[in-house]
Short mmCIF file of N, CA, C and O in Angstrom, two decimals:
data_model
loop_
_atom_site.label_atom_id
_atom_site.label_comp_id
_atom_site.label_asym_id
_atom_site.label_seq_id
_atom_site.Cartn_x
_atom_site.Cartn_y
_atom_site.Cartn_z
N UNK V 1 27.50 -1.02 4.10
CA UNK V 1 27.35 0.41 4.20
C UNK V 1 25.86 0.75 4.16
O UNK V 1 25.04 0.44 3.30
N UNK V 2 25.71 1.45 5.26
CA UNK V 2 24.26 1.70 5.24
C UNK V 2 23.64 2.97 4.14
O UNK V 2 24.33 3.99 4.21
N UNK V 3 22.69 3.06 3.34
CA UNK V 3 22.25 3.45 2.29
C UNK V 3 20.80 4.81 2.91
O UNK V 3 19.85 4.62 3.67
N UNK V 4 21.18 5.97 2.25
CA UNK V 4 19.96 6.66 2.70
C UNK V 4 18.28 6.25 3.09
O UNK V 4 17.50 6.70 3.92
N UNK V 5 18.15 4.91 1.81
CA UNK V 5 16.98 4.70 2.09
C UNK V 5 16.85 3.75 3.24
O UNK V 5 15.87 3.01 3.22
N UNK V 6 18.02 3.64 4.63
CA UNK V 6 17.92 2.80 5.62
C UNK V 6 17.82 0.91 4.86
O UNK V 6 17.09 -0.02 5.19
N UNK V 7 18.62 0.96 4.07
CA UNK V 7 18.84 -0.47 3.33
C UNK V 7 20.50 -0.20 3.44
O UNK V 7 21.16 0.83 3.50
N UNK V 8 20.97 -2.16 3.46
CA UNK V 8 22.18 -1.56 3.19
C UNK V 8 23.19 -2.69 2.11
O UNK V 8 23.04 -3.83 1.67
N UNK V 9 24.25 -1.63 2.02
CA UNK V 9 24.97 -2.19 0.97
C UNK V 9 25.73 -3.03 1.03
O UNK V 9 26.65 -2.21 1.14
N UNK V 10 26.54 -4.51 1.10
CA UNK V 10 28.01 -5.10 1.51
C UNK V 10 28.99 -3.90 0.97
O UNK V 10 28.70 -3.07 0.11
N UNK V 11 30.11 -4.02 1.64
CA UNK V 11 31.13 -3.48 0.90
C UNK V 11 31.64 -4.37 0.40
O UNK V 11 32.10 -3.79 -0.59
N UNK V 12 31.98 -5.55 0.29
CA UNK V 12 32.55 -6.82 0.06
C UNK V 12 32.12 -7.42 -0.91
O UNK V 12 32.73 -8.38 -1.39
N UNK V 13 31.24 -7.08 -1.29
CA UNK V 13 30.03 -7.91 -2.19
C UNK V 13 29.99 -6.78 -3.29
O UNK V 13 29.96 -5.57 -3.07
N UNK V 14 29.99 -7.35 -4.43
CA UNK V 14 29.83 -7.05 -5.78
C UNK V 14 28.88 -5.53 -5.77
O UNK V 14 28.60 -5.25 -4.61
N UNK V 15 28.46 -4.72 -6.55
CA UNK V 15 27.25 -3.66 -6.75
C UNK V 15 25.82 -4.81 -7.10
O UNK V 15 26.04 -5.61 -8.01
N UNK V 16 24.52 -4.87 -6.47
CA UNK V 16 23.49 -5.35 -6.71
C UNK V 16 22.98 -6.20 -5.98
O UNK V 16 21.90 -6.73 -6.23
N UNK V 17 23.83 -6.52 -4.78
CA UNK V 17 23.26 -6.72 -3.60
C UNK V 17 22.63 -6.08 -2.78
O UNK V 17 23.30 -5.06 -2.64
N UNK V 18 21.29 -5.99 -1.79
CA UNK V 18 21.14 -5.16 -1.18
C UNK V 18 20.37 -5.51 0.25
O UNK V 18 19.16 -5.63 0.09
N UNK V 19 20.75 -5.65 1.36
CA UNK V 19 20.03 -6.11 2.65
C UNK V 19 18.90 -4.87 3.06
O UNK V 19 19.15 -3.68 2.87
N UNK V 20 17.95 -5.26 3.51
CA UNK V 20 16.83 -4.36 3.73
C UNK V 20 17.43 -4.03 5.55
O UNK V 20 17.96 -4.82 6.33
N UNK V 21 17.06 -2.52 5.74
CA UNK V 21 17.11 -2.39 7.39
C UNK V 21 16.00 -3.14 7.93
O UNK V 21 15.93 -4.36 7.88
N UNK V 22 15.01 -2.30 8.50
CA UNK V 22 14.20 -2.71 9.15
C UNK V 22 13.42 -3.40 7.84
O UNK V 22 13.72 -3.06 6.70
N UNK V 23 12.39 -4.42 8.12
CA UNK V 23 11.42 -5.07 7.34
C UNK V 23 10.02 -4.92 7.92
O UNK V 23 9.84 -5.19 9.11
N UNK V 24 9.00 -4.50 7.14
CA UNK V 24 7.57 -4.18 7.28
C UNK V 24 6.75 -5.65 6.17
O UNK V 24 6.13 -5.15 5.23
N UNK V 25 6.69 -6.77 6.17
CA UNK V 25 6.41 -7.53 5.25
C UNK V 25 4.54 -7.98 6.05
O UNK V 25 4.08 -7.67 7.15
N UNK V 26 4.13 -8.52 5.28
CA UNK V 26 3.00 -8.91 5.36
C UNK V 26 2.62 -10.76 4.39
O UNK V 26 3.30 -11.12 3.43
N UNK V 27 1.73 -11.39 4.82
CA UNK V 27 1.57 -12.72 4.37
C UNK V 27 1.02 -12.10 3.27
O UNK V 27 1.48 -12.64 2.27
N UNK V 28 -0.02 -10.91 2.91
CA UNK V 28 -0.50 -11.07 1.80
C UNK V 28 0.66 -10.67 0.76
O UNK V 28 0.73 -11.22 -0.34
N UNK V 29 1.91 -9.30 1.32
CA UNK V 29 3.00 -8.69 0.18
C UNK V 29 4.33 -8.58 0.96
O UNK V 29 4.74 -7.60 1.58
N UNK V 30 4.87 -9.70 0.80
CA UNK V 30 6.62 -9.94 1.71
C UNK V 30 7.13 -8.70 1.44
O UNK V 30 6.84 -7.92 0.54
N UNK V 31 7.83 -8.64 2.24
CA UNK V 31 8.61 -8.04 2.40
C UNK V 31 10.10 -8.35 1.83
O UNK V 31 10.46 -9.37 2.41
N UNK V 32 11.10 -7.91 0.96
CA UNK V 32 12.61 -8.50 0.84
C UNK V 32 13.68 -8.03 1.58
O UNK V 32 14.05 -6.86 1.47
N UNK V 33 14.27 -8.90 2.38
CA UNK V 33 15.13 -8.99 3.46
C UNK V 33 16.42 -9.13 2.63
O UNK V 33 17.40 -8.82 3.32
N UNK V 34 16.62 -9.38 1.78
CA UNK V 34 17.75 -9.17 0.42
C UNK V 34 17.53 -9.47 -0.45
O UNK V 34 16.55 -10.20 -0.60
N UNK V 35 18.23 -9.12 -1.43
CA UNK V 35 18.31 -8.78 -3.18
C UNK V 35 19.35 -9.03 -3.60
O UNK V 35 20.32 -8.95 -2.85
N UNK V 36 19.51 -9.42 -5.01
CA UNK V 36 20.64 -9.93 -5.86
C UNK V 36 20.05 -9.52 -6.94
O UNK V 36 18.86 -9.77 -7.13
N UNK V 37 20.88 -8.77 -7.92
CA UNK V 37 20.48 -8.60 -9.47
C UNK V 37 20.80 -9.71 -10.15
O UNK V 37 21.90 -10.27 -10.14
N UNK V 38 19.90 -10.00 -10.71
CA UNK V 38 20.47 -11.07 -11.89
C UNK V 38 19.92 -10.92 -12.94
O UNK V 38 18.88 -11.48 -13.31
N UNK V 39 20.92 -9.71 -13.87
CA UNK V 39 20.46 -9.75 -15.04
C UNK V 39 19.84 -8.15 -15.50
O UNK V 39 19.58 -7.31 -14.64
N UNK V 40 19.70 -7.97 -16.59
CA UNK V 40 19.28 -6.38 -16.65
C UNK V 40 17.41 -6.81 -16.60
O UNK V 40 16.63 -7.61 -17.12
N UNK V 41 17.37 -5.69 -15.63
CA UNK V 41 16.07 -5.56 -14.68
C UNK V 41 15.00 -7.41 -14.37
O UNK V 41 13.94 -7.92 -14.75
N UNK V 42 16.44 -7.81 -13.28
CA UNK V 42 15.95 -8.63 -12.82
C UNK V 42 16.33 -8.82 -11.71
O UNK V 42 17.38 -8.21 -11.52
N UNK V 43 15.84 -9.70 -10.36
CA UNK V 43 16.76 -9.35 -9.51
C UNK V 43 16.45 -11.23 -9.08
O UNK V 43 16.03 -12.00 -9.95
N UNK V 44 16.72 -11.69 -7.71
CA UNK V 44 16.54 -12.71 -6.93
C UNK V 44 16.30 -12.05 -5.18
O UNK V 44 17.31 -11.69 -4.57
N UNK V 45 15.30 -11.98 -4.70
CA UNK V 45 14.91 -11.55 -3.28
C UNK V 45 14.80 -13.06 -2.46
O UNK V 45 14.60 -14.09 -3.09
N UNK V 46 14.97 -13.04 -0.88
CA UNK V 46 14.93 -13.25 0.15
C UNK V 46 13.18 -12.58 1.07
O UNK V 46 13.31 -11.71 1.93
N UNK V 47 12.36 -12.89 0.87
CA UNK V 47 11.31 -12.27 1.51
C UNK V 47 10.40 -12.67 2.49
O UNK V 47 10.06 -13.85 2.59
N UNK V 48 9.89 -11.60 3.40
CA UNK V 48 9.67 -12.07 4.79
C UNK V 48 8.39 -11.59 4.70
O UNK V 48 8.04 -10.58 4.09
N UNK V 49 7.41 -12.66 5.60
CA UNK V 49 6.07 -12.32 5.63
C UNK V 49 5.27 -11.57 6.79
O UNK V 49 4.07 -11.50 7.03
N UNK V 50 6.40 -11.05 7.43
CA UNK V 50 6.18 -9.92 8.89
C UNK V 50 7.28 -9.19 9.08
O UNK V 50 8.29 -9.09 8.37
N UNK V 51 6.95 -8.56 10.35
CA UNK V 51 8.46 -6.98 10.48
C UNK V 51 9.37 -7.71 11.41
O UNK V 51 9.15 -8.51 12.31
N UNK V 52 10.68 -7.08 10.82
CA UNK V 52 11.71 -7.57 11.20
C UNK V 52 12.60 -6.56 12.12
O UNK V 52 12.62 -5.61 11.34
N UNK V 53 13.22 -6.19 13.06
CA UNK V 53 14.08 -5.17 13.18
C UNK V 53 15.29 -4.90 12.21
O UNK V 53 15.53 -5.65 11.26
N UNK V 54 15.98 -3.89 12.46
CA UNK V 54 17.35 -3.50 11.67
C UNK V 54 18.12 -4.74 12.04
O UNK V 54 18.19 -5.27 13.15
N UNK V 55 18.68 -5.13 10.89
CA UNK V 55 19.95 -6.22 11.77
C UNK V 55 21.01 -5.87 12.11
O UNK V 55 21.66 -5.10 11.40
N UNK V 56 21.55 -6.37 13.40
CA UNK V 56 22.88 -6.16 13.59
C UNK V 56 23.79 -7.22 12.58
O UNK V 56 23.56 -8.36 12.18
N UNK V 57 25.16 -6.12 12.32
CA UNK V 57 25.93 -6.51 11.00
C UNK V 57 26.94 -7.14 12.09
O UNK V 57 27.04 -6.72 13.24
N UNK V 58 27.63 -8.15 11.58
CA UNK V 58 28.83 -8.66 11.59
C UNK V 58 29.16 -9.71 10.29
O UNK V 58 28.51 -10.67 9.86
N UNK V 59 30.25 -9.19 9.92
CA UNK V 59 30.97 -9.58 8.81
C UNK V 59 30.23 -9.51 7.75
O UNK V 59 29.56 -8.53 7.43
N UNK V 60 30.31 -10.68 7.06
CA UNK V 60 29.19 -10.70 5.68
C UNK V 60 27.62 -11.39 6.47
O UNK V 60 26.77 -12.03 5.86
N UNK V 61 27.58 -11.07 7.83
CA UNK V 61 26.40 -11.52 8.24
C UNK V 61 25.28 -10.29 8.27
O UNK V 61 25.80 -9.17 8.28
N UNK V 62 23.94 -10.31 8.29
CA UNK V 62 22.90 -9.75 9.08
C UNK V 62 21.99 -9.88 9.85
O UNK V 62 20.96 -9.63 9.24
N UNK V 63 21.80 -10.13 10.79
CA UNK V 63 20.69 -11.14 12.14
C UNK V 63 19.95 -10.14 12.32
O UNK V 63 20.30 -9.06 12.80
N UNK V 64 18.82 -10.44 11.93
CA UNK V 64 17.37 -9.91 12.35
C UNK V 64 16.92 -10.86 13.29
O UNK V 64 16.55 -12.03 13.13
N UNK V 65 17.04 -9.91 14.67
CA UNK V 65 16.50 -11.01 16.34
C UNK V 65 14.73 -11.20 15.61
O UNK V 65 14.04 -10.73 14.69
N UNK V 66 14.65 -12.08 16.62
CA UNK V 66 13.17 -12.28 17.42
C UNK V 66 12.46 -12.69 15.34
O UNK V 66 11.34 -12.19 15.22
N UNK V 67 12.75 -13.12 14.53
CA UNK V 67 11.63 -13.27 13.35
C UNK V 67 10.91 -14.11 13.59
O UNK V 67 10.05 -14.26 12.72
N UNK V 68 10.79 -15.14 14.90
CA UNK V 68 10.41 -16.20 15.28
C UNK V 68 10.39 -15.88 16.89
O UNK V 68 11.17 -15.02 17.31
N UNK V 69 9.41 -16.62 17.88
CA UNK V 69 9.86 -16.79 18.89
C UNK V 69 10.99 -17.73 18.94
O UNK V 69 11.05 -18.86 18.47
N UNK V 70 12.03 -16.95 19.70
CA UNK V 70 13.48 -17.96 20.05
C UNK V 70 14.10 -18.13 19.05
O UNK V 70 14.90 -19.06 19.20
N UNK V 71 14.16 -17.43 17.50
CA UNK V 71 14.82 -17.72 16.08
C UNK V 71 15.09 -16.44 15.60
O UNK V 71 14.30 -15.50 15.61
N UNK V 72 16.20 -16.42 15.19
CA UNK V 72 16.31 -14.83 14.51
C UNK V 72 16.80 -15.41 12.93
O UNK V 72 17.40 -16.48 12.90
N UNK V 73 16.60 -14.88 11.97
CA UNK V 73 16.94 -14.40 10.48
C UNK V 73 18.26 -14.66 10.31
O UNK V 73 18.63 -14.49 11.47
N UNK V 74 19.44 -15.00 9.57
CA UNK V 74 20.56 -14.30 9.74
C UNK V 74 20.58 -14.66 7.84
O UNK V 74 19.95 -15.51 7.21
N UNK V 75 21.27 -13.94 7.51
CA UNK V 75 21.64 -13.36 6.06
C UNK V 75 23.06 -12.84 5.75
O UNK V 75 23.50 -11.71 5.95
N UNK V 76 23.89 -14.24 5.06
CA UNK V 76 24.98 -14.03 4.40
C UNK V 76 24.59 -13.93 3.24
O UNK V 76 23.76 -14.53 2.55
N UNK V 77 25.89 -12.38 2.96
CA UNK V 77 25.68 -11.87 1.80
C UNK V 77 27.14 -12.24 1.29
O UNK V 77 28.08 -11.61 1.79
N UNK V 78 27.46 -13.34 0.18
CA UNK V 78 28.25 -13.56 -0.70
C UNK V 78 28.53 -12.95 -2.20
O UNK V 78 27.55 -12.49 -2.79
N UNK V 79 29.76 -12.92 -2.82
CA UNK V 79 30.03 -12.83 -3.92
C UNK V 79 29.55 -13.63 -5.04
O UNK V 79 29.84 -13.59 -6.24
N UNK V 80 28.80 -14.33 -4.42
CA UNK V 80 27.89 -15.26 -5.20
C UNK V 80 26.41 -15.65 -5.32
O UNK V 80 25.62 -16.07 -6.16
N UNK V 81 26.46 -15.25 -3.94
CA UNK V 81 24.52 -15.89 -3.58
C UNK V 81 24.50 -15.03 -2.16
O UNK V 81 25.40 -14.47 -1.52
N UNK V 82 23.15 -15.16 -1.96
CA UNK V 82 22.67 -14.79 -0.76
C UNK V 82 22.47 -16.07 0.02
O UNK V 82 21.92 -16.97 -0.60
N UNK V 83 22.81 -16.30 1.22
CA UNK V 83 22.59 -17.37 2.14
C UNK V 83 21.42 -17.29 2.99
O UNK V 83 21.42 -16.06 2.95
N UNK V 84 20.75 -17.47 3.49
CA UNK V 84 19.66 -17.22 4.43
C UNK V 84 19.32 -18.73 5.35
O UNK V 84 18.78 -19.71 4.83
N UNK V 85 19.79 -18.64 6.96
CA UNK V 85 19.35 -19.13 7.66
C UNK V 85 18.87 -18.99 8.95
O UNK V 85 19.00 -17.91 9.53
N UNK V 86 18.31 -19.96 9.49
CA UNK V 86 17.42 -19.73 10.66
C UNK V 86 18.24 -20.34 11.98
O UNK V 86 18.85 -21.41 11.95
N UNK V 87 18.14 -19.51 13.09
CA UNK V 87 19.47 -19.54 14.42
C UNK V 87 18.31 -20.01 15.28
O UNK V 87 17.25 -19.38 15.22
N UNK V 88 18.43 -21.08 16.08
CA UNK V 88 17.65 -21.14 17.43
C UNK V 88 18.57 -19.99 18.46
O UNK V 88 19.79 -19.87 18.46
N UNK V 89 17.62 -19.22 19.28
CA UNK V 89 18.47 -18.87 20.02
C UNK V 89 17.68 -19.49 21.20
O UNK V 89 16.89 -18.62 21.55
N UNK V 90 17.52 -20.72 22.08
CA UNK V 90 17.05 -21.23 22.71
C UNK V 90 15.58 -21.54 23.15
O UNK V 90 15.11 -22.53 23.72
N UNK V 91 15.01 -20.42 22.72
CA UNK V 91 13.60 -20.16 23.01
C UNK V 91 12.48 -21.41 22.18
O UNK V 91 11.46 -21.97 22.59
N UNK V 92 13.02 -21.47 21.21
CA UNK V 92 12.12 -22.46 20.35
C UNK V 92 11.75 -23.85 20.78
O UNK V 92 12.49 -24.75 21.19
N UNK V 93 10.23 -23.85 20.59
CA UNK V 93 9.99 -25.68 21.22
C UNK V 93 9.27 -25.73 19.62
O UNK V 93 8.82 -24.70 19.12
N UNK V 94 9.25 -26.91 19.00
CA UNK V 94 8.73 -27.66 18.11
C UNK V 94 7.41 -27.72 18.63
O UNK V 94 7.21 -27.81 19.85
N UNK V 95 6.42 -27.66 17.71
CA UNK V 95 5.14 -28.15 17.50
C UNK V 95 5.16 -29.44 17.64
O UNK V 95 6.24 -29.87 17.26
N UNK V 96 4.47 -30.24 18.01
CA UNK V 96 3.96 -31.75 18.11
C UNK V 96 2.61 -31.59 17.85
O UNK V 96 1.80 -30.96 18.54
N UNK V 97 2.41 -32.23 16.75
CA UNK V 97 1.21 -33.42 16.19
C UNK V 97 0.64 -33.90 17.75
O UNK V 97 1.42 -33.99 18.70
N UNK V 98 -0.81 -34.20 17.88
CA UNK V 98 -0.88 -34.92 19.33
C UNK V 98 -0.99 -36.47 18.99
O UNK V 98 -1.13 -37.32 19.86
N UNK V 99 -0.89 -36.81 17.34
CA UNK V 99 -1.16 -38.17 16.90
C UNK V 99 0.54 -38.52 16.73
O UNK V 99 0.83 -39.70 16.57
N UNK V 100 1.35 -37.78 16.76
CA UNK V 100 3.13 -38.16 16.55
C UNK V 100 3.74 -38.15 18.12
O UNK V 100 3.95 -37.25 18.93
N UNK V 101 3.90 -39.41 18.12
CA UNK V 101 5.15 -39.69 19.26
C UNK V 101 6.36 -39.98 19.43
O UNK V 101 6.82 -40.07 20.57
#
């Protein structure tokens, strides 16, 4: 459920989870792409070091395209943990070392 401050809530997921909409992060002050409370005034974040778009929701998922060339974000939000992984969506070539063959 999306939240006035453009963050949003699972419905599925416990109270103290919270997925960020859009993300404005920076290398010097991340940005958190999700949150988990753990604990009175404590939490566990997910944080990103550049801007992200709104993600499109499906299920307990959230995919923020493009965080990468050819890689988008995606963020399961569980009754337990936050998941966070990284999707090729084809575009991606690996770096090579010019000394690794």
């Amino acid at each position: 459920m999306e939240q006035e401050d453009g963050s949003i809530a699972p419905a599925a997921v416990p109270d103290g989870v919270v997925l960020a909409g859009e993300v404005e992060g920076s290398s010097a002050e991340p940005a958190p792409v999700a949150e988990v409370g753990a604990g009175e005034d404590a939490s566990v974040a997910v944080a990103w070091e550049d801007s992200l778009p709104a993600p499109v929701l499906e299920g307990s998922a959230a995919t923020y395209a493009g965080a990468w060339p050819g890689i988008d974000l995606v963020v399961h939000a569980t009754r337990d943990c936050i998941i966070r992984s990284l999707l090729d969506t084809g575009g991606f070539r690996p770096l090579r070392h010019p000394q690794m063959r």
